[in-house]
PDB file with one MODEL, atoms N, CA, C and O in Angstrom:
MODEL        1
ATOM      1  N   MET A   1      -2.224   6.022 -16.115  1.00  0.00           N
ATOM      2  CA  MET A   1      -3.183   5.659 -16.091  1.00  0.00           C
ATOM      3  C   MET A   1      -4.158   6.682 -14.816  1.00  0.00           C
ATOM      4  O   MET A   1      -3.414   7.014 -13.894  1.00  0.00           O
ATOM      5  N   ASP A   2      -5.156   7.030 -14.700  1.00  0.00           N
ATOM      6  CA  ASP A   2      -6.246   7.578 -13.781  1.00  0.00           C
ATOM      7  C   ASP A   2      -6.277   7.201 -13.058  1.00  0.00           C
ATOM      8  O   ASP A   2      -6.284   5.980 -12.907  1.00  0.00           O
ATOM      9  N   ILE A   3      -6.331   8.348 -11.853  1.00  0.00           N
ATOM     10  CA  ILE A   3      -6.914   7.532  -9.688  1.00  0.00           C
ATOM     11  C   ILE A   3      -8.427   6.143 -10.103  1.00  0.00           C
ATOM     12  O   ILE A   3      -9.279   5.886  -9.252  1.00  0.00           O
ATOM     13  N   GLN A   4      -8.422   5.807 -10.807  1.00  0.00           N
ATOM     14  CA  GLN A   4      -9.933   5.309 -11.111  1.00  0.00           C
ATOM     15  C   GLN A   4      -9.276   3.740 -11.072  1.00  0.00           C
ATOM     16  O   GLN A   4      -9.498   2.873 -10.227  1.00  0.00           O
ATOM     17  N   GLU A   5      -8.304   3.657 -12.388  1.00  0.00           N
ATOM     18  CA  GLU A   5      -7.566   2.667 -12.291  1.00  0.00           C
ATOM     19  C   GLU A   5      -6.723   1.700 -12.232  1.00  0.00           C
ATOM     20  O   GLU A   5      -6.549   0.597 -12.750  1.00  0.00           O
ATOM     21  N   PHE A   6      -5.942   2.800 -11.006  1.00  0.00           N
ATOM     22  CA  PHE A   6      -5.466   2.189  -9.952  1.00  0.00           C
ATOM     23  C   PHE A   6      -5.908   1.875  -9.349  1.00  0.00           C
ATOM     24  O   PHE A   6      -5.760   0.656  -9.259  1.00  0.00           O
ATOM     25  N   GLU A   7      -6.961   2.551  -8.231  1.00  0.00           N
ATOM     26  CA  GLU A   7      -7.668   2.240  -7.462  1.00  0.00           C
ATOM     27  C   GLU A   7      -8.436   0.863  -7.886  1.00  0.00           C
ATOM     28  O   GLU A   7      -8.953   0.248  -6.954  1.00  0.00           O
ATOM     29  N   ASN A   8      -8.552   0.366  -9.082  1.00  0.00           N
ATOM     30  CA  ASN A   8      -9.309  -1.114  -9.666  1.00  0.00           C
ATOM     31  C   ASN A   8      -8.144  -2.064  -9.301  1.00  0.00           C
ATOM     32  O   ASN A   8      -8.390  -3.202  -8.900  1.00  0.00           O
ATOM     33  N   LYS A   9      -6.905  -1.618  -9.434  1.00  0.00           N
ATOM     34  CA  LYS A   9      -5.647  -2.703  -9.122  1.00  0.00           C
ATOM     35  C   LYS A   9      -5.734  -3.398  -9.089  1.00  0.00           C
ATOM     36  O   LYS A   9      -6.636  -3.499  -9.919  1.00  0.00           O
ATOM     37  N   ALA A  10      -5.420  -5.116  -8.511  1.00  0.00           N
ATOM     38  CA  ALA A  10      -4.911  -5.626  -7.225  1.00  0.00           C
ATOM     39  C   ALA A  10      -3.934  -5.745  -6.828  1.00  0.00           C
ATOM     40  O   ALA A  10      -3.526  -6.465  -5.916  1.00  0.00           O
ATOM     41  N   VAL A  11      -3.241  -4.778  -7.719  1.00  0.00           N
ATOM     42  CA  VAL A  11      -2.022  -4.853  -6.225  1.00  0.00           C
ATOM     43  C   VAL A  11      -2.305  -3.301  -6.683  1.00  0.00           C
ATOM     44  O   VAL A  11      -2.855  -2.914  -7.714  1.00  0.00           O
ATOM     45  N   GLN A  12      -1.709  -2.460  -5.500  1.00  0.00           N
ATOM     46  CA  GLN A  12      -1.730  -1.303  -5.163  1.00  0.00           C
ATOM     47  C   GLN A  12      -0.327  -0.805  -5.105  1.00  0.00           C
ATOM     48  O   GLN A  12      -0.596   0.284  -4.598  1.00  0.00           O
ATOM     49  N   THR A  13       0.577  -0.788  -5.202  1.00  0.00           N
ATOM     50  CA  THR A  13       1.886   0.301  -4.507  1.00  0.00           C
ATOM     51  C   THR A  13       1.760   1.934  -3.400  1.00  0.00           C
ATOM     52  O   THR A  13       0.825   2.729  -3.492  1.00  0.00           O
ATOM     53  N   TYR A  14       2.739   2.055  -2.602  1.00  0.00           N
ATOM     54  CA  TYR A  14       1.643   3.379  -1.941  1.00  0.00           C
ATOM     55  C   TYR A  14       3.436   3.695  -1.726  1.00  0.00           C
ATOM     56  O   TYR A  14       4.205   2.769  -1.985  1.00  0.00           O
ATOM     57  N   ARG A  15       3.929   4.880  -1.302  1.00  0.00           N
ATOM     58  CA  ARG A  15       5.100   5.700  -1.159  1.00  0.00           C
ATOM     59  C   ARG A  15       5.299   6.075  -0.046  1.00  0.00           C
ATOM     60  O   ARG A  15       4.133   6.171   0.337  1.00  0.00           O
ATOM     61  N   HIS A  16       6.067   6.450   1.018  1.00  0.00           N
ATOM     62  CA  HIS A  16       6.217   7.731   1.549  1.00  0.00           C
ATOM     63  C   HIS A  16       7.826   7.608   2.167  1.00  0.00           C
ATOM     64  O   HIS A  16       8.288   7.127   3.202  1.00  0.00           O
ATOM     65  N   GLU A  17       8.470   8.352   0.885  1.00  0.00           N
ATOM     66  CA  GLU A  17       9.341   8.910   0.727  1.00  0.00           C
ATOM     67  C   GLU A  17      10.218   9.648   1.776  1.00  0.00           C
ATOM     68  O   GLU A  17      11.426   9.415   1.734  1.00  0.00           O
ATOM     69  N   GLY A  18       9.649  10.689   2.903  1.00  0.00           N
ATOM     70  CA  GLY A  18       9.993  10.449   3.955  1.00  0.00           C
ATOM     71  C   GLY A  18      10.536  10.336   4.694  1.00  0.00           C
ATOM     72  O   GLY A  18      11.403  11.014   5.246  1.00  0.00           O
ATOM     73  N   ASP A  19       9.763   8.680   4.970  1.00  0.00           N
ATOM     74  CA  ASP A  19       9.966   7.262   6.099  1.00  0.00           C
ATOM     75  C   ASP A  19      10.706   6.792   5.832  1.00  0.00           C
ATOM     76  O   ASP A  19      11.457   6.485   6.757  1.00  0.00           O
ATOM     77  N   LEU A  20      11.270   6.195   3.935  1.00  0.00           N
ATOM     78  CA  LEU A  20      11.273   5.402   2.909  1.00  0.00           C
ATOM     79  C   LEU A  20      10.560   3.821   3.625  1.00  0.00           C
ATOM     80  O   LEU A  20      11.066   2.810   4.111  1.00  0.00           O
ATOM     81  N   ILE A  21       8.976   4.345   3.336  1.00  0.00           N
ATOM     82  CA  ILE A  21       8.637   3.055   3.359  1.00  0.00           C
ATOM     83  C   ILE A  21       7.425   2.907   2.485  1.00  0.00           C
ATOM     84  O   ILE A  21       6.306   3.413   2.568  1.00  0.00           O
ATOM     85  N   THR A  22       8.087   1.876   1.421  1.00  0.00           N
ATOM     86  CA  THR A  22       6.983   1.359  -0.012  1.00  0.00           C
ATOM     87  C   THR A  22       5.982   0.565   1.562  1.00  0.00           C
ATOM     88  O   THR A  22       6.365  -0.093   2.530  1.00  0.00           O
ATOM     89  N   TYR A  23       4.523   1.105   1.085  1.00  0.00           N
ATOM     90  CA  TYR A  23       3.468  -0.169   1.146  1.00  0.00           C
ATOM     91  C   TYR A  23       2.667  -0.487  -0.618  1.00  0.00           C
ATOM     92  O   TYR A  23       2.422   0.089  -1.678  1.00  0.00           O
ATOM     93  N   VAL A  24       2.499  -2.152   0.249  1.00  0.00           N
ATOM     94  CA  VAL A  24       1.507  -2.582  -0.700  1.00  0.00           C
ATOM     95  C   VAL A  24       0.699  -3.349  -0.603  1.00  0.00           C
ATOM     96  O   VAL A  24       0.688  -4.392   0.050  1.00  0.00           O
ATOM     97  N   LEU A  25      -0.446  -2.666  -1.581  1.00  0.00           N
ATOM     98  CA  LEU A  25      -2.175  -3.257  -1.037  1.00  0.00           C
ATOM     99  C   LEU A  25      -2.630  -4.141  -2.280  1.00  0.00           C
ATOM    100  O   LEU A  25      -2.574  -3.918  -3.489  1.00  0.00           O
ATOM    101  N   GLU A  26      -3.207  -5.471  -1.379  1.00  0.00           N
ATOM    102  CA  GLU A  26      -2.899  -6.779  -2.484  1.00  0.00           C
ATOM    103  C   GLU A  26      -4.123  -7.237  -2.383  1.00  0.00           C
ATOM    104  O   GLU A  26      -4.269  -7.797  -1.296  1.00  0.00           O
ATOM    105  N   TYR A  27      -5.562  -7.254  -3.370  1.00  0.00           N
ATOM    106  CA  TYR A  27      -6.467  -7.876  -3.170  1.00  0.00           C
ATOM    107  C   TYR A  27      -7.320  -8.821  -2.929  1.00  0.00           C
ATOM    108  O   TYR A  27      -7.654  -9.427  -3.947  1.00  0.00           O
ATOM    109  N   ILE A  28      -7.860  -9.219  -1.845  1.00  0.00           N
ATOM    110  CA  ILE A  28      -8.246 -10.729  -1.139  1.00  0.00           C
ATOM    111  C   ILE A  28      -9.309 -10.697  -1.468  1.00  0.00           C
ATOM    112  O   ILE A  28      -9.394 -11.519  -2.380  1.00  0.00           O
ATOM    113  N   ASP A  29     -10.557 -10.094  -1.249  1.00  0.00           N
ATOM    114  CA  ASP A  29     -12.114 -10.006  -1.644  1.00  0.00           C
ATOM    115  C   ASP A  29     -13.150  -9.137  -1.245  1.00  0.00           C
ATOM    116  O   ASP A  29     -13.059  -8.090  -0.604  1.00  0.00           O
ATOM    117  N   ALA A  30     -14.178  -9.718  -1.718  1.00  0.00           N
ATOM    118  CA  ALA A  30     -14.809  -8.162  -1.905  1.00  0.00           C
ATOM    119  C   ALA A  30     -15.066  -7.602  -0.399  1.00  0.00           C
ATOM    120  O   ALA A  30     -15.022  -6.405  -0.112  1.00  0.00           O
ATOM    121  N   LYS A  31     -15.406  -8.902   0.732  1.00  0.00           N
ATOM    122  CA  LYS A  31     -15.271  -9.003   2.656  1.00  0.00           C
ATOM    123  C   LYS A  31     -14.254  -8.350   2.911  1.00  0.00           C
ATOM    124  O   LYS A  31     -14.357  -7.201   3.342  1.00  0.00           O
ATOM    125  N   ASN A  32     -13.246  -8.842   2.736  1.00  0.00           N
ATOM    126  CA  ASN A  32     -11.786  -8.677   3.437  1.00  0.00           C
ATOM    127  C   ASN A  32     -11.064  -7.686   2.673  1.00  0.00           C
ATOM    128  O   ASN A  32      -9.892  -7.689   3.050  1.00  0.00           O
ATOM    129  N   GLY A  33     -11.313  -6.646   1.551  1.00  0.00           N
ATOM    130  CA  GLY A  33     -10.650  -5.407   1.095  1.00  0.00           C
ATOM    131  C   GLY A  33      -9.446  -6.019   0.401  1.00  0.00           C
ATOM    132  O   GLY A  33      -9.676  -7.076  -0.187  1.00  0.00           O
ATOM    133  N   TYR A  34      -7.971  -5.464   0.352  1.00  0.00           N
ATOM    134  CA  TYR A  34      -7.048  -5.588  -0.040  1.00  0.00           C
ATOM    135  C   TYR A  34      -6.182  -5.612   1.786  1.00  0.00           C
ATOM    136  O   TYR A  34      -6.594  -5.029   2.789  1.00  0.00           O
ATOM    137  N   SER A  35      -5.011  -6.436   1.663  1.00  0.00           N
ATOM    138  CA  SER A  35      -4.156  -6.537   3.355  1.00  0.00           C
ATOM    139  C   SER A  35      -3.679  -5.981   2.424  1.00  0.00           C
ATOM    140  O   SER A  35      -3.684  -5.919   1.195  1.00  0.00           O
ATOM    141  N   ILE A  36      -2.750  -5.106   4.377  1.00  0.00           N
ATOM    142  CA  ILE A  36      -1.472  -3.769   3.466  1.00  0.00           C
ATOM    143  C   ILE A  36      -0.535  -4.105   4.102  1.00  0.00           C
ATOM    144  O   ILE A  36      -0.604  -4.185   5.329  1.00  0.00           O
ATOM    145  N   ARG A  37       0.722  -4.421   3.328  1.00  0.00           N
ATOM    146  CA  ARG A  37       2.184  -4.426   3.831  1.00  0.00           C
ATOM    147  C   ARG A  37       2.825  -3.448   3.602  1.00  0.00           C
ATOM    148  O   ARG A  37       2.744  -2.727   2.608  1.00  0.00           O
ATOM    149  N   SER A  38       3.840  -3.299   4.931  1.00  0.00           N
ATOM    150  CA  SER A  38       4.679  -1.657   4.699  1.00  0.00           C
ATOM    151  C   SER A  38       5.651  -3.147   4.490  1.00  0.00           C
ATOM    152  O   SER A  38       5.526  -4.350   4.722  1.00  0.00           O
ATOM    153  N   TYR A  39       6.970  -1.938   3.730  1.00  0.00           N
ATOM    154  CA  TYR A  39       8.807  -2.808   3.061  1.00  0.00           C
ATOM    155  C   TYR A  39       8.902  -1.274   3.509  1.00  0.00           C
ATOM    156  O   TYR A  39       8.183  -0.417   2.996  1.00  0.00           O
ATOM    157  N   ASP A  40      10.067  -0.926   4.741  1.00  0.00           N
ATOM    158  CA  ASP A  40      11.620  -0.586   5.190  1.00  0.00           C
ATOM    159  C   ASP A  40      12.543  -0.331   4.130  1.00  0.00           C
ATOM    160  O   ASP A  40      13.321  -1.270   4.297  1.00  0.00           O
ATOM    161  N   ASP A  41      12.811   0.064   3.529  1.00  0.00           N
ATOM    162  CA  ASP A  41      13.956  -0.195   2.531  1.00  0.00           C
ATOM    163  C   ASP A  41      15.108   0.236   3.811  1.00  0.00           C
ATOM    164  O   ASP A  41      15.989   0.716   3.097  1.00  0.00           O
ATOM    165  N   ARG A  42      15.446   0.316   4.720  1.00  0.00           N
ATOM    166  CA  ARG A  42      16.573   0.198   5.710  1.00  0.00           C
ATOM    167  C   ARG A  42      17.029  -1.830   6.177  1.00  0.00           C
ATOM    168  O   ARG A  42      17.936  -2.609   6.469  1.00  0.00           O
ATOM    169  N   PHE A  43      15.476  -1.682   5.908  1.00  0.00           N
ATOM    170  CA  PHE A  43      15.790  -3.949   5.716  1.00  0.00           C
ATOM    171  C   PHE A  43      15.466  -5.107   3.797  1.00  0.00           C
ATOM    172  O   PHE A  43      15.199  -6.220   3.343  1.00  0.00           O
ATOM    173  N   LYS A  44      15.755  -3.777   3.467  1.00  0.00           N
ATOM    174  CA  LYS A  44      15.581  -4.569   2.016  1.00  0.00           C
ATOM    175  C   LYS A  44      16.569  -5.837   2.099  1.00  0.00           C
ATOM    176  O   LYS A  44      16.151  -6.975   1.882  1.00  0.00           O
ATOM    177  N   GLY A  45      17.523  -5.643   2.334  1.00  0.00           N
ATOM    178  CA  GLY A  45      18.830  -6.236   2.137  1.00  0.00           C
ATOM    179  C   GLY A  45      19.149  -7.647   3.172  1.00  0.00           C
ATOM    180  O   GLY A  45      20.048  -8.488   3.200  1.00  0.00           O
ATOM    181  N   LEU A  46      18.067  -7.432   3.872  1.00  0.00           N
ATOM    182  CA  LEU A  46      17.859  -8.982   4.948  1.00  0.00           C
ATOM    183  C   LEU A  46      17.272 -10.254   4.577  1.00  0.00           C
ATOM    184  O   LEU A  46      16.153 -10.386   5.072  1.00  0.00           O
ATOM    185  N   SER A  47      17.729 -11.431   3.731  1.00  0.00           N
ATOM    186  CA  SER A  47      16.926 -12.467   3.283  1.00  0.00           C
ATOM    187  C   SER A  47      16.075 -13.126   3.823  1.00  0.00           C
ATOM    188  O   SER A  47      15.885 -14.281   3.440  1.00  0.00           O
ATOM    189  N   ASP A  48      15.129 -12.426   5.140  1.00  0.00           N
ATOM    190  CA  ASP A  48      14.124 -12.708   5.505  1.00  0.00           C
ATOM    191  C   ASP A  48      12.824 -12.192   5.847  1.00  0.00           C
ATOM    192  O   ASP A  48      11.835 -12.683   6.391  1.00  0.00           O
ATOM    193  N   TYR A  49      13.313 -10.254   5.032  1.00  0.00           N
ATOM    194  CA  TYR A  49      12.870  -9.799   5.563  1.00  0.00           C
ATOM    195  C   TYR A  49      11.479  -9.626   4.283  1.00  0.00           C
ATOM    196  O   TYR A  49      11.509  -9.237   3.116  1.00  0.00           O
ATOM    197  N   ASP A  50      10.237 -10.167   5.249  1.00  0.00           N
ATOM    198  CA  ASP A  50       9.101  -9.831   4.290  1.00  0.00           C
ATOM    199  C   ASP A  50       8.203  -8.658   4.340  1.00  0.00           C
ATOM    200  O   ASP A  50       6.978  -8.757   4.271  1.00  0.00           O
ATOM    201  N   GLY A  51       8.743  -7.723   4.443  1.00  0.00           N
ATOM    202  CA  GLY A  51       7.994  -6.268   4.741  1.00  0.00           C
ATOM    203  C   GLY A  51       6.456  -7.103   6.428  1.00  0.00           C
ATOM    204  O   GLY A  51       6.108  -8.161   6.951  1.00  0.00           O
ATOM    205  N   ASP A  52       6.219  -5.841   6.463  1.00  0.00           N
ATOM    206  CA  ASP A  52       5.045  -5.994   8.165  1.00  0.00           C
ATOM    207  C   ASP A  52       4.225  -5.876   7.420  1.00  0.00           C
ATOM    208  O   ASP A  52       4.230  -5.185   6.401  1.00  0.00           O
ATOM    209  N   PHE A  53       2.707  -7.108   8.190  1.00  0.00           N
ATOM    210  CA  PHE A  53       1.875  -7.132   7.500  1.00  0.00           C
ATOM    211  C   PHE A  53       0.693  -6.228   8.454  1.00  0.00           C
ATOM    212  O   PHE A  53      -0.021  -6.716   9.330  1.00  0.00           O
ATOM    213  N   LEU A  54       0.712  -5.088   8.104  1.00  0.00           N
ATOM    214  CA  LEU A  54      -0.090  -4.207   8.666  1.00  0.00           C
ATOM    215  C   LEU A  54      -1.954  -4.197   9.147  1.00  0.00           C
ATOM    216  O   LEU A  54      -2.405  -3.614  10.133  1.00  0.00           O
ATOM    217  N   GLY A  55      -2.563  -4.806   8.387  1.00  0.00           N
ATOM    218  CA  GLY A  55      -4.447  -5.375   8.646  1.00  0.00           C
ATOM    219  C   GLY A  55      -4.576  -5.294   6.814  1.00  0.00           C
ATOM    220  O   GLY A  55      -3.971  -5.788   5.863  1.00  0.00           O
ATOM    221  N   THR A  56      -6.214  -3.985   7.101  1.00  0.00           N
ATOM    222  CA  THR A  56      -6.478  -4.851   5.766  1.00  0.00           C
ATOM    223  C   THR A  56      -7.021  -3.096   5.645  1.00  0.00           C
ATOM    224  O   THR A  56      -6.870  -2.096   6.347  1.00  0.00           O
ATOM    225  N   THR A  57      -7.669  -3.391   4.431  1.00  0.00           N
ATOM    226  CA  THR A  57      -8.006  -2.224   4.023  1.00  0.00           C
ATOM    227  C   THR A  57      -9.968  -1.855   5.068  1.00  0.00           C
ATOM    228  O   THR A  57     -10.543  -2.742   5.699  1.00  0.00           O
ATOM    229  N   PRO A  58     -10.579  -0.218   4.896  1.00  0.00           N
ATOM    230  CA  PRO A  58     -11.772  -0.529   5.448  1.00  0.00           C
ATOM    231  C   PRO A  58     -12.158  -0.372   4.016  1.00  0.00           C
ATOM    232  O   PRO A  58     -11.498   0.198   3.147  1.00  0.00           O
ATOM    233  N   ASP A  59     -13.490  -1.042   3.868  1.00  0.00           N
ATOM    234  CA  ASP A  59     -14.680  -1.235   3.243  1.00  0.00           C
ATOM    235  C   ASP A  59     -15.030  -0.203   2.472  1.00  0.00           C
ATOM    236  O   ASP A  59     -15.324  -0.674   1.373  1.00  0.00           O
ATOM    237  N   ASN A  60     -15.240   1.768   2.471  1.00  0.00           N
ATOM    238  CA  ASN A  60     -15.310   3.027   1.765  1.00  0.00           C
ATOM    239  C   ASN A  60     -14.286   1.902   0.181  1.00  0.00           C
ATOM    240  O   ASN A  60     -14.840   1.762  -0.910  1.00  0.00           O
ATOM    241  N   GLY A  61     -13.794   1.693   0.280  1.00  0.00           N
ATOM    242  CA  GLY A  61     -13.378   2.234  -1.315  1.00  0.00           C
ATOM    243  C   GLY A  61     -12.855   2.687  -1.988  1.00  0.00           C
ATOM    244  O   GLY A  61     -12.842   2.806  -3.213  1.00  0.00           O
ATOM    245  N   ASN A  62     -11.821   3.321  -0.371  1.00  0.00           N
ATOM    246  CA  ASN A  62     -11.409   4.746  -1.198  1.00  0.00           C
ATOM    247  C   ASN A  62      -9.401   4.954  -0.414  1.00  0.00           C
ATOM    248  O   ASN A  62      -8.979   5.763   0.413  1.00  0.00           O
ATOM    249  N   ASN A  63      -8.549   3.639  -1.297  1.00  0.00           N
ATOM    250  CA  ASN A  63      -7.610   3.119  -0.687  1.00  0.00           C
ATOM    251  C   ASN A  63      -6.420   4.400  -0.670  1.00  0.00           C
ATOM    252  O   ASN A  63      -5.610   4.776   0.177  1.00  0.00           O
ATOM    253  N   VAL A  64      -6.757   4.838  -2.019  1.00  0.00           N
ATOM    254  CA  VAL A  64      -5.987   6.349  -1.924  1.00  0.00           C
ATOM    255  C   VAL A  64      -6.642   7.422  -0.819  1.00  0.00           C
ATOM    256  O   VAL A  64      -5.828   7.644   0.077  1.00  0.00           O
ATOM    257  N   ALA A  65      -7.913   8.150  -0.649  1.00  0.00           N
ATOM    258  CA  ALA A  65      -7.257   8.850   0.853  1.00  0.00           C
ATOM    259  C   ALA A  65      -6.798   8.201   2.378  1.00  0.00           C
ATOM    260  O   ALA A  65      -6.167   8.826   3.231  1.00  0.00           O
ATOM    261  N   MET A  66      -7.247   6.879   2.487  1.00  0.00           N
ATOM    262  CA  MET A  66      -7.260   6.577   3.399  1.00  0.00           C
ATOM    263  C   MET A  66      -5.610   5.993   3.263  1.00  0.00           C
ATOM    264  O   MET A  66      -5.115   5.580   4.312  1.00  0.00           O
ATOM    265  N   MET A  67      -4.723   5.947   1.959  1.00  0.00           N
ATOM    266  CA  MET A  67      -3.685   5.869   2.867  1.00  0.00           C
ATOM    267  C   MET A  67      -2.295   6.818   2.622  1.00  0.00           C
ATOM    268  O   MET A  67      -1.084   6.892   2.833  1.00  0.00           O
ATOM    269  N   ALA A  68      -3.699   7.612   1.881  1.00  0.00           N
ATOM    270  CA  ALA A  68      -2.350   9.264   2.751  1.00  0.00           C
ATOM    271  C   ALA A  68      -3.194   9.894   4.045  1.00  0.00           C
ATOM    272  O   ALA A  68      -2.877  10.949   4.595  1.00  0.00           O
ATOM    273  N   TRP A  69      -3.910   9.365   4.290  1.00  0.00           N
ATOM    274  CA  TRP A  69      -4.436   9.667   5.796  1.00  0.00           C
ATOM    275  C   TRP A  69      -4.276   8.710   6.519  1.00  0.00           C
ATOM    276  O   TRP A  69      -4.139   9.240   7.622  1.00  0.00           O
ATOM    277  N   GLU A  70      -4.215   7.883   6.627  1.00  0.00           N
ATOM    278  CA  GLU A  70      -3.333   7.100   7.761  1.00  0.00           C
ATOM    279  C   GLU A  70      -1.881   6.678   7.428  1.00  0.00           C
ATOM    280  O   GLU A  70      -1.280   5.832   8.091  1.00  0.00           O
ATOM    281  N   TYR A  71      -1.268   7.425   6.183  1.00  0.00           N
ATOM    282  CA  TYR A  71      -0.085   6.557   6.539  1.00  0.00           C
ATOM    283  C   TYR A  71       1.372   7.663   5.674  1.00  0.00           C
ATOM    284  O   TYR A  71       2.566   7.384   5.568  1.00  0.00           O
ATOM    285  N   ASN A  72       0.713   8.744   5.261  1.00  0.00           N
ATOM    286  CA  ASN A  72       1.008   9.781   4.834  1.00  0.00           C
ATOM    287  C   ASN A  72       1.530   9.172   3.084  1.00  0.00           C
ATOM    288  O   ASN A  72       2.310   9.834   2.399  1.00  0.00           O
ATOM    289  N   ALA A  73       1.184   8.412   2.814  1.00  0.00           N
ATOM    290  CA  ALA A  73       1.332   7.688   1.335  1.00  0.00           C
ATOM    291  C   ALA A  73       1.235   8.106   0.120  1.00  0.00           C
ATOM    292  O   ALA A  73       0.224   8.809   0.104  1.00  0.00           O
ATOM    293  N   VAL A  74       1.650   8.085  -0.800  1.00  0.00           N
ATOM    294  CA  VAL A  74       0.687   8.642  -2.582  1.00  0.00           C
ATOM    295  C   VAL A  74       1.520   7.673  -3.181  1.00  0.00           C
ATOM    296  O   VAL A  74       2.691   7.303  -3.088  1.00  0.00           O
ATOM    297  N   PRO A  75       0.200   7.305  -4.024  1.00  0.00           N
ATOM    298  CA  PRO A  75       0.625   6.470  -4.980  1.00  0.00           C
ATOM    299  C   PRO A  75       1.879   6.287  -5.893  1.00  0.00           C
ATOM    300  O   PRO A  75       2.637   7.250  -6.006  1.00  0.00           O
ATOM    301  N   VAL A  76       2.136   5.205  -6.507  1.00  0.00           N
ATOM    302  CA  VAL A  76       3.004   5.009  -6.908  1.00  0.00           C
ATOM    303  C   VAL A  76       2.497   4.412  -8.094  1.00  0.00           C
ATOM    304  O   VAL A  76       1.915   3.329  -8.161  1.00  0.00           O
ATOM    305  N   ARG A  77       2.803   5.333  -9.195  1.00  0.00           N
ATOM    306  CA  ARG A  77       1.752   5.068 -10.303  1.00  0.00           C
ATOM    307  C   ARG A  77       2.489   4.151 -11.658  1.00  0.00           C
ATOM    308  O   ARG A  77       1.681   3.222 -11.664  1.00  0.00           O
ATOM    309  N   GLU A  78       3.188   3.911 -12.458  1.00  0.00           N
ATOM    310  CA  GLU A  78       3.408   2.980 -12.928  1.00  0.00           C
ATOM    311  C   GLU A  78       2.857   3.439 -14.835  1.00  0.00           C
ATOM    312  O   GLU A  78       1.840   3.240 -15.498  1.00  0.00           O
ATOM    313  N   ILE A  79       4.845   4.441 -15.209  1.00  0.00           N
ATOM    314  CA  ILE A  79       4.365   5.129 -16.062  1.00  0.00           C
ATOM    315  C   ILE A  79       4.305   3.846 -17.288  1.00  0.00           C
ATOM    316  O   ILE A  79       3.858   4.085 -18.410  1.00  0.00           O
TER     317      ILE A  79
ENDMDL
END
């Protein structure tokens, strides 16, 4: 999958290995872009843990660059 295909997915997953955090972007609509939730590995075992809502993406359409800049996270590509 190339980067353009990744950017067009309705659900995108990013990872920051140093902080053990996974970020999941889910498409809302054209006006709001994607929602951003973070999931910390330290809390995975908690039954009521559903991540933390961080906001929405800017409308520039470049999620990969924004996630790298803002959260130091890289795309998790499916093999």
